[in-house]
Structure formats: structure tokens, C-alpha cells
Amino acid sequence: MLVDSGDVERTLQSASKVLQATYLHPYQAHGSIGSSCAVADVQADRATVWSATQSVYPHSARHLDPHRFGLSIGRVIFTRGPGCYGINAADTVSYDAALLSQAVHQPVRVQLTRQDEFHLRKLRRCLRR
């Protein structure tokens, strides 16, 4: 046992004043006010992605590695977008836009809605007592 508080009920009964409270808070998310968006243009010889990613260099080297698209040249251009405390879907929409652009052979824009941003995202649990 880490803590021995003794007989809690007996201690409460002998207290001159006992306070009782109920605390509630809803589900919480550290999400963006704006939704994530990216534009990709994957051509036969090159790929360019405009993204609000928070990690342009690791992102371009890892998730949008041009070799994944059968290319030797690729570029990720940072654009201002909704930031967040934690993670949003900026990287996800960038990769999705690149895959879709490669499939249709023209530039593609992927933009999520607010519902998309929070669907299946990590939320802090609600507290109900």
C-alpha cells in the first residue's frame, strides 16, 4: 500500500465541516480552429506539395519521399495554415493530395471539414462524477 489514510469515513464524521462537490468537464481536444488543407501537383517527372505541415523537412524526407511516387525530384513548400497544440491532419491531407494527384495526373486540393478534423482524433476524456 502506498498511502494509508486510516479510516476515512470516521475522520469525515468527526470533521466540523465537510464540503461536497461535483466536477464535470466535456471532451476536450487541442485542435485547430481552421481545417487542414494541402495542394499537390504530382507530374511524371516531379512532385510539388503545398502544405501547412509543422515539419517540412522530416515530412518531405519521410512521408512525401519522391521515391514513393517513383520520382527522383520532390518538393514540399510550407504555407501558413491552422496550427495546433499537438497534432492536426496537415501531414495526412498532404500525403492524400499527393496520392490523388498522382492518380488523376493533375493538381489536387484536399481540405477537411471541422467534423473531419475531430473524427477519430484523440480527445481528452470527459469527467463525470
PDB file of N, CA and C in Angstrom, residues 30-108:
ATOM      1  N   HIS A  30      -7.179  19.448 -28.361  1.00  0.00           N
ATOM      2  CA  HIS A  30      -6.272  20.537 -28.708  1.00  0.00           C
ATOM      3  C   HIS A  30      -6.246  20.615 -30.230  1.00  0.00           C
ATOM      4  N   GLY A  31      -7.358  21.035 -30.799  1.00  0.00           N
ATOM      5  CA  GLY A  31      -7.483  21.026 -32.243  1.00  0.00           C
ATOM      6  C   GLY A  31      -7.373  22.414 -32.844  1.00  0.00           C
ATOM      7  N   SER A  32      -7.231  22.439 -34.134  1.00  0.00           N
ATOM      8  CA  SER A  32      -7.129  23.700 -34.872  1.00  0.00           C
ATOM      9  C   SER A  32      -8.494  24.357 -34.986  1.00  0.00           C
ATOM     10  N   ILE A  33      -8.495  25.680 -35.060  1.00  0.00           N
ATOM     11  CA  ILE A  33      -9.737  26.390 -35.329  1.00  0.00           C
ATOM     12  C   ILE A  33     -10.100  26.207 -36.805  1.00  0.00           C
ATOM     13  N   GLY A  34      -9.093  26.258 -37.654  1.00  0.00           N
ATOM     14  CA  GLY A  34      -9.306  26.045 -39.079  1.00  0.00           C
ATOM     15  C   GLY A  34      -9.036  24.595 -39.449  1.00  0.00           C
ATOM     16  N   SER A  35      -9.506  24.192 -40.594  1.00  0.00           N
ATOM     17  CA  SER A  35      -9.301  22.799 -41.006  1.00  0.00           C
ATOM     18  C   SER A  35      -8.022  22.657 -41.839  1.00  0.00           C
ATOM     19  N   SER A  36      -7.498  21.461 -41.877  1.00  0.00           N
ATOM     20  CA  SER A  36      -6.253  21.182 -42.598  1.00  0.00           C
ATOM     21  C   SER A  36      -6.507  21.154 -44.099  1.00  0.00           C
ATOM     22  N   CYS A  37      -5.520  21.641 -44.857  1.00  0.00           N
ATOM     23  CA  CYS A  37      -5.639  21.711 -46.306  1.00  0.00           C
ATOM     24  C   CYS A  37      -4.254  21.569 -46.931  1.00  0.00           C
ATOM     25  N   ALA A  38      -4.186  20.925 -48.086  1.00  0.00           N
ATOM     26  CA  ALA A  38      -2.935  20.815 -48.841  1.00  0.00           C
ATOM     27  C   ALA A  38      -3.263  20.734 -50.332  1.00  0.00           C
ATOM     28  N   VAL A  39      -2.316  21.178 -51.146  1.00  0.00           N
ATOM     29  CA  VAL A  39      -2.426  21.074 -52.595  1.00  0.00           C
ATOM     30  C   VAL A  39      -1.202  20.322 -53.089  1.00  0.00           C
ATOM     31  N   ALA A  40      -1.415  19.373 -53.982  1.00  0.00           N
ATOM     32  CA  ALA A  40      -0.303  18.602 -54.539  1.00  0.00           C
ATOM     33  C   ALA A  40      -0.397  18.578 -56.058  1.00  0.00           C
ATOM     34  N   ASP A  41       0.764  18.619 -56.680  1.00  0.00           N
ATOM     35  CA  ASP A  41       0.854  18.513 -58.138  1.00  0.00           C
ATOM     36  C   ASP A  41       1.940  17.488 -58.436  1.00  0.00           C
ATOM     37  N   VAL A  42       1.527  16.268 -58.698  1.00  0.00           N
ATOM     38  CA  VAL A  42       2.466  15.183 -58.998  1.00  0.00           C
ATOM     39  C   VAL A  42       2.437  14.957 -60.506  1.00  0.00           C
ATOM     40  N   GLN A  43       3.570  15.270 -61.144  1.00  0.00           N
ATOM     41  CA  GLN A  43       3.718  15.093 -62.583  1.00  0.00           C
ATOM     42  C   GLN A  43       4.570  13.853 -62.847  1.00  0.00           C
ATOM     43  N   ALA A  44       4.800  13.566 -64.113  1.00  0.00           N
ATOM     44  CA  ALA A  44       5.581  12.374 -64.477  1.00  0.00           C
ATOM     45  C   ALA A  44       7.014  12.451 -63.970  1.00  0.00           C
ATOM     46  N   ASP A  45       7.562  13.675 -63.865  1.00  0.00           N
ATOM     47  CA  ASP A  45       8.976  13.809 -63.505  1.00  0.00           C
ATOM     48  C   ASP A  45       9.234  14.519 -62.180  1.00  0.00           C
ATOM     49  N   ARG A  46       8.174  15.053 -61.538  1.00  0.00           N
ATOM     50  CA  ARG A  46       8.394  15.815 -60.300  1.00  0.00           C
ATOM     51  C   ARG A  46       7.105  15.865 -59.486  1.00  0.00           C
ATOM     52  N   ALA A  47       7.269  16.215 -58.210  1.00  0.00           N
ATOM     53  CA  ALA A  47       6.116  16.387 -57.322  1.00  0.00           C
ATOM     54  C   ALA A  47       6.315  17.656 -56.503  1.00  0.00           C
ATOM     55  N   THR A  48       5.253  18.452 -56.393  1.00  0.00           N
ATOM     56  CA  THR A  48       5.272  19.638 -55.548  1.00  0.00           C
ATOM     57  C   THR A  48       4.034  19.593 -54.666  1.00  0.00           C
ATOM     58  N   VAL A  49       4.246  19.818 -53.368  1.00  0.00           N
ATOM     59  CA  VAL A  49       3.137  19.814 -52.413  1.00  0.00           C
ATOM     60  C   VAL A  49       3.194  21.104 -51.611  1.00  0.00           C
ATOM     61  N   TRP A  50       2.066  21.815 -51.539  1.00  0.00           N
ATOM     62  CA  TRP A  50       1.937  22.995 -50.695  1.00  0.00           C
ATOM     63  C   TRP A  50       1.215  22.540 -49.434  1.00  0.00           C
ATOM     64  N   SER A  51       1.881  22.710 -48.302  1.00  0.00           N
ATOM     65  CA  SER A  51       1.366  22.126 -47.067  1.00  0.00           C
ATOM     66  C   SER A  51       1.628  23.030 -45.865  1.00  0.00           C
ATOM     67  N   ALA A  52       0.718  22.978 -44.890  1.00  0.00           N
ATOM     68  CA  ALA A  52       0.906  23.695 -43.622  1.00  0.00           C
ATOM     69  C   ALA A  52       1.524  22.778 -42.576  1.00  0.00           C
ATOM     70  N   THR A  53       2.246  21.772 -43.024  1.00  0.00           N
ATOM     71  CA  THR A  53       2.893  20.842 -42.108  1.00  0.00           C
ATOM     72  C   THR A  53       3.795  21.595 -41.127  1.00  0.00           C
ATOM     73  N   GLN A  54       3.933  21.059 -39.942  1.00  0.00           N
ATOM     74  CA  GLN A  54       4.798  21.674 -38.938  1.00  0.00           C
ATOM     75  C   GLN A  54       6.221  21.126 -39.019  1.00  0.00           C
ATOM     76  N   SER A  55       6.449  20.223 -39.948  1.00  0.00           N
ATOM     77  CA  SER A  55       7.785  19.614 -40.069  1.00  0.00           C
ATOM     78  C   SER A  55       8.103  19.386 -41.543  1.00  0.00           C
ATOM     79  N   VAL A  56       8.399  20.471 -42.243  1.00  0.00           N
ATOM     80  CA  VAL A  56       8.602  20.386 -43.695  1.00  0.00           C
ATOM     81  C   VAL A  56       9.707  19.406 -44.069  1.00  0.00           C
ATOM     82  N   TYR A  57      10.854  19.495 -43.421  1.00  0.00           N
ATOM     83  CA  TYR A  57      11.969  18.642 -43.859  1.00  0.00           C
ATOM     84  C   TYR A  57      11.765  17.176 -43.499  1.00  0.00           C
ATOM     85  N   PRO A  58      11.421  16.831 -42.245  1.00  0.00           N
ATOM     86  CA  PRO A  58      11.144  15.407 -41.986  1.00  0.00           C
ATOM     87  C   PRO A  58       9.968  14.921 -42.817  1.00  0.00           C
ATOM     88  N   HIS A  59       8.993  15.813 -43.039  1.00  0.00           N
ATOM     89  CA  HIS A  59       7.805  15.434 -43.800  1.00  0.00           C
ATOM     90  C   HIS A  59       8.187  15.089 -45.240  1.00  0.00           C
ATOM     91  N   SER A  60       8.985  15.935 -45.865  1.00  0.00           N
ATOM     92  CA  SER A  60       9.345  15.686 -47.260  1.00  0.00           C
ATOM     93  C   SER A  60      10.265  14.478 -47.371  1.00  0.00           C
ATOM     94  N   ALA A  61      11.078  14.264 -46.372  1.00  0.00           N
ATOM     95  CA  ALA A  61      12.010  13.138 -46.429  1.00  0.00           C
ATOM     96  C   ALA A  61      11.323  11.816 -46.116  1.00  0.00           C
ATOM     97  N   ARG A  62      10.315  11.834 -45.293  1.00  0.00           N
ATOM     98  CA  ARG A  62       9.712  10.591 -44.834  1.00  0.00           C
ATOM     99  C   ARG A  62       8.384  10.294 -45.524  1.00  0.00           C
ATOM    100  N   HIS A  63       7.379  11.160 -45.323  1.00  0.00           N
ATOM    101  CA  HIS A  63       6.039  10.866 -45.826  1.00  0.00           C
ATOM    102  C   HIS A  63       5.887  11.134 -47.317  1.00  0.00           C
ATOM    103  N   LEU A  64       6.531  12.195 -47.798  1.00  0.00           N
ATOM    104  CA  LEU A  64       6.412  12.538 -49.210  1.00  0.00           C
ATOM    105  C   LEU A  64       7.720  12.305 -49.953  1.00  0.00           C
ATOM    106  N   ASP A  65       8.412  11.277 -49.591  1.00  0.00           N
ATOM    107  CA  ASP A  65       9.641  10.898 -50.284  1.00  0.00           C
ATOM    108  C   ASP A  65       9.288  10.668 -51.755  1.00  0.00           C
ATOM    109  N   PRO A  66       9.902  11.407 -52.674  1.00  0.00           N
ATOM    110  CA  PRO A  66       9.548  11.258 -54.089  1.00  0.00           C
ATOM    111  C   PRO A  66       9.719   9.837 -54.610  1.00  0.00           C
ATOM    112  N   HIS A  67      10.605   9.064 -53.983  1.00  0.00           N
ATOM    113  CA  HIS A  67      10.790   7.680 -54.422  1.00  0.00           C
ATOM    114  C   HIS A  67       9.536   6.841 -54.198  1.00  0.00           C
ATOM    115  N   ARG A  68       8.705   7.226 -53.235  1.00  0.00           N
ATOM    116  CA  ARG A  68       7.444   6.511 -53.010  1.00  0.00           C
ATOM    117  C   ARG A  68       6.507   6.679 -54.198  1.00  0.00           C
ATOM    118  N   PHE A  69       6.720   7.749 -54.954  1.00  0.00           N
ATOM    119  CA  PHE A  69       5.889   8.024 -56.123  1.00  0.00           C
ATOM    120  C   PHE A  69       6.607   7.670 -57.421  1.00  0.00           C
ATOM    121  N   GLY A  70       7.736   7.006 -57.319  1.00  0.00           N
ATOM    122  CA  GLY A  70       8.508   6.651 -58.492  1.00  0.00           C
ATOM    123  C   GLY A  70       9.227   7.833 -59.107  1.00  0.00           C
ATOM    124  N   LEU A  71       9.514   8.871 -58.311  1.00  0.00           N
ATOM    125  CA  LEU A  71      10.145  10.092 -58.807  1.00  0.00           C
ATOM    126  C   LEU A  71      11.487  10.304 -58.135  1.00  0.00           C
ATOM    127  N   SER A  72      12.322  11.087 -58.766  1.00  0.00           N
ATOM    128  CA  SER A  72      13.604  11.420 -58.148  1.00  0.00           C
ATOM    129  C   SER A  72      13.610  12.841 -57.586  1.00  0.00           C
ATOM    130  N   ILE A  73      12.630  13.662 -57.988  1.00  0.00           N
ATOM    131  CA  ILE A  73      12.573  15.051 -57.530  1.00  0.00           C
ATOM    132  C   ILE A  73      11.218  15.313 -56.869  1.00  0.00           C
ATOM    133  N   GLY A  74      11.261  15.900 -55.683  1.00  0.00           N
ATOM    134  CA  GLY A  74      10.035  16.266 -54.978  1.00  0.00           C
ATOM    135  C   GLY A  74      10.300  17.461 -54.094  1.00  0.00           C
ATOM    136  N   ARG A  75       9.261  18.235 -53.849  1.00  0.00           N
ATOM    137  CA  ARG A  75       9.441  19.457 -53.081  1.00  0.00           C
ATOM    138  C   ARG A  75       8.190  19.710 -52.238  1.00  0.00           C
ATOM    139  N   VAL A  76       8.382  20.076 -50.977  1.00  0.00           N
ATOM    140  CA  VAL A  76       7.278  20.466 -50.107  1.00  0.00           C
ATOM    141  C   VAL A  76       7.466  21.943 -49.785  1.00  0.00           C
ATOM    142  N   ILE A  77       6.458  22.739 -50.108  1.00  0.00           N
ATOM    143  CA  ILE A  77       6.501  24.174 -49.864  1.00  0.00           C
ATOM    144  C   ILE A  77       5.594  24.486 -48.675  1.00  0.00           C
ATOM    145  N   PHE A  78       6.169  25.099 -47.650  1.00  0.00           N
ATOM    146  CA  PHE A  78       5.378  25.445 -46.475  1.00  0.00           C
ATOM    147  C   PHE A  78       4.469  26.616 -46.776  1.00  0.00           C
ATOM    148  N   THR A  79       3.214  26.492 -46.397  1.00  0.00           N
ATOM    149  CA  THR A  79       2.260  27.589 -46.474  1.00  0.00           C
ATOM    150  C   THR A  79       1.630  27.753 -45.095  1.00  0.00           C
ATOM    151  N   ARG A  80       1.307  28.966 -44.752  1.00  0.00           N
ATOM    152  CA  ARG A  80       0.676  29.186 -43.443  1.00  0.00           C
ATOM    153  C   ARG A  80      -0.700  28.540 -43.431  1.00  0.00           C
ATOM    154  N   GLY A  81      -0.986  27.915 -42.322  1.00  0.00           N
ATOM    155  CA  GLY A  81      -2.280  27.271 -42.159  1.00  0.00           C
ATOM    156  C   GLY A  81      -2.612  27.181 -40.686  1.00  0.00           C
ATOM    157  N   PRO A  82      -3.665  26.479 -40.358  1.00  0.00           N
ATOM    158  CA  PRO A  82      -4.049  26.379 -38.956  1.00  0.00           C
ATOM    159  C   PRO A  82      -3.019  25.568 -38.177  1.00  0.00           C
ATOM    160  N   GLY A  83      -2.521  26.140 -37.128  1.00  0.00           N
ATOM    161  CA  GLY A  83      -1.612  25.409 -36.255  1.00  0.00           C
ATOM    162  C   GLY A  83      -2.410  24.747 -35.153  1.00  0.00           C
ATOM    163  N   CYS A  84      -1.735  24.065 -34.294  1.00  0.00           N
ATOM    164  CA  CYS A  84      -2.438  23.425 -33.187  1.00  0.00           C
ATOM    165  C   CYS A  84      -1.451  23.103 -32.082  1.00  0.00           C
ATOM    166  N   TYR A  85      -1.976  22.820 -30.935  1.00  0.00           N
ATOM    167  CA  TYR A  85      -1.174  22.356 -29.822  1.00  0.00           C
ATOM    168  C   TYR A  85      -1.282  20.845 -29.860  1.00  0.00           C
ATOM    169  N   GLY A  86      -0.270  20.195 -30.359  1.00  0.00           N
ATOM    170  CA  GLY A  86      -0.333  18.748 -30.539  1.00  0.00           C
ATOM    171  C   GLY A  86      -0.203  18.419 -32.011  1.00  0.00           C
ATOM    172  N   ILE A  87      -1.198  17.765 -32.561  1.00  0.00           N
ATOM    173  CA  ILE A  87      -1.114  17.353 -33.963  1.00  0.00           C
ATOM    174  C   ILE A  87      -2.468  17.555 -34.639  1.00  0.00           C
ATOM    175  N   ASN A  88      -2.426  17.997 -35.876  1.00  0.00           N
ATOM    176  CA  ASN A  88      -3.645  18.062 -36.675  1.00  0.00           C
ATOM    177  C   ASN A  88      -3.427  17.194 -37.912  1.00  0.00           C
ATOM    178  N   ALA A  89      -4.250  17.359 -38.912  1.00  0.00           N
ATOM    179  CA  ALA A  89      -4.185  16.479 -40.078  1.00  0.00           C
ATOM    180  C   ALA A  89      -3.417  17.088 -41.246  1.00  0.00           C
ATOM    181  N   ALA A  90      -2.563  18.081 -40.997  1.00  0.00           N
ATOM    182  CA  ALA A  90      -1.823  18.727 -42.088  1.00  0.00           C
ATOM    183  C   ALA A  90      -0.959  17.727 -42.852  1.00  0.00           C
ATOM    184  N   ASP A  91      -0.319  16.822 -42.152  1.00  0.00           N
ATOM    185  CA  ASP A  91       0.509  15.816 -42.831  1.00  0.00           C
ATOM    186  C   ASP A  91      -0.353  14.821 -43.598  1.00  0.00           C
ATOM    187  N   THR A  92      -1.472  14.444 -43.019  1.00  0.00           N
ATOM    188  CA  THR A  92      -2.366  13.471 -43.656  1.00  0.00           C
ATOM    189  C   THR A  92      -2.928  14.009 -44.966  1.00  0.00           C
ATOM    190  N   VAL A  93      -3.433  15.250 -44.962  1.00  0.00           N
ATOM    191  CA  VAL A  93      -4.003  15.795 -46.197  1.00  0.00           C
ATOM    192  C   VAL A  93      -2.923  16.020 -47.254  1.00  0.00           C
ATOM    193  N   SER A  94      -1.691  16.289 -46.833  1.00  0.00           N
ATOM    194  CA  SER A  94      -0.592  16.466 -47.789  1.00  0.00           C
ATOM    195  C   SER A  94      -0.315  15.170 -48.537  1.00  0.00           C
ATOM    196  N   TYR A  95      -0.243  14.089 -47.782  1.00  0.00           N
ATOM    197  CA  TYR A  95       0.022  12.786 -48.399  1.00  0.00           C
ATOM    198  C   TYR A  95      -1.172  12.355 -49.254  1.00  0.00           C
ATOM    199  N   ASP A  96      -2.387  12.573 -48.755  1.00  0.00           N
ATOM    200  CA  ASP A  96      -3.581  12.219 -49.529  1.00  0.00           C
ATOM    201  C   ASP A  96      -3.633  12.996 -50.844  1.00  0.00           C
ATOM    202  N   ALA A  97      -3.343  14.294 -50.784  1.00  0.00           N
ATOM    203  CA  ALA A  97      -3.373  15.113 -52.001  1.00  0.00           C
ATOM    204  C   ALA A  97      -2.336  14.614 -53.014  1.00  0.00           C
ATOM    205  N   ALA A  98      -1.161  14.225 -52.529  1.00  0.00           N
ATOM    206  CA  ALA A  98      -0.118  13.719 -53.433  1.00  0.00           C
ATOM    207  C   ALA A  98      -0.552  12.406 -54.085  1.00  0.00           C
ATOM    208  N   LEU A  99      -1.118  11.520 -53.310  1.00  0.00           N
ATOM    209  CA  LEU A  99      -1.578  10.241 -53.880  1.00  0.00           C
ATOM    210  C   LEU A  99      -2.693  10.455 -54.902  1.00  0.00           C
ATOM    211  N   LEU A 100      -3.635  11.328 -54.588  1.00  0.00           N
ATOM    212  CA  LEU A 100      -4.737  11.600 -55.516  1.00  0.00           C
ATOM    213  C   LEU A 100      -4.247  12.301 -56.779  1.00  0.00           C
ATOM    214  N   SER A 101      -3.316  13.239 -56.635  1.00  0.00           N
ATOM    215  CA  SER A 101      -2.767  13.939 -57.794  1.00  0.00           C
ATOM    216  C   SER A 101      -2.047  12.961 -58.723  1.00  0.00           C
ATOM    217  N   GLN A 102      -1.317  12.051 -58.128  1.00  0.00           N
ATOM    218  CA  GLN A 102      -0.625  11.050 -58.946  1.00  0.00           C
ATOM    219  C   GLN A 102      -1.633  10.186 -59.707  1.00  0.00           C
ATOM    220  N   ALA A 103      -2.755   9.880 -59.067  1.00  0.00           N
ATOM    221  CA  ALA A 103      -3.759   9.015 -59.706  1.00  0.00           C
ATOM    222  C   ALA A 103      -4.497   9.710 -60.848  1.00  0.00           C
ATOM    223  N   VAL A 104      -4.774  11.012 -60.710  1.00  0.00           N
ATOM    224  CA  VAL A 104      -5.570  11.716 -61.732  1.00  0.00           C
ATOM    225  C   VAL A 104      -4.732  12.574 -62.668  1.00  0.00           C
ATOM    226  N   HIS A 105      -3.416  12.651 -62.430  1.00  0.00           N
ATOM    227  CA  HIS A 105      -2.486  13.380 -63.295  1.00  0.00           C
ATOM    228  C   HIS A 105      -2.807  14.873 -63.419  1.00  0.00           C
ATOM    229  N   GLN A 106      -3.250  15.463 -62.316  1.00  0.00           N
ATOM    230  CA  GLN A 106      -3.464  16.909 -62.275  1.00  0.00           C
ATOM    231  C   GLN A 106      -3.411  17.373 -60.818  1.00  0.00           C
ATOM    232  N   PRO A 107      -3.270  18.679 -60.595  1.00  0.00           N
ATOM    233  CA  PRO A 107      -3.198  19.170 -59.220  1.00  0.00           C
ATOM    234  C   PRO A 107      -4.475  18.844 -58.437  1.00  0.00           C
ATOM    235  N   VAL A 108      -4.311  18.542 -57.156  1.00  0.00           N
ATOM    236  CA  VAL A 108      -5.443  18.185 -56.293  1.00  0.00           C
ATOM    237  C   VAL A 108      -5.332  18.948 -54.981  1.00  0.00           C
TER     238      VAL A 108
END
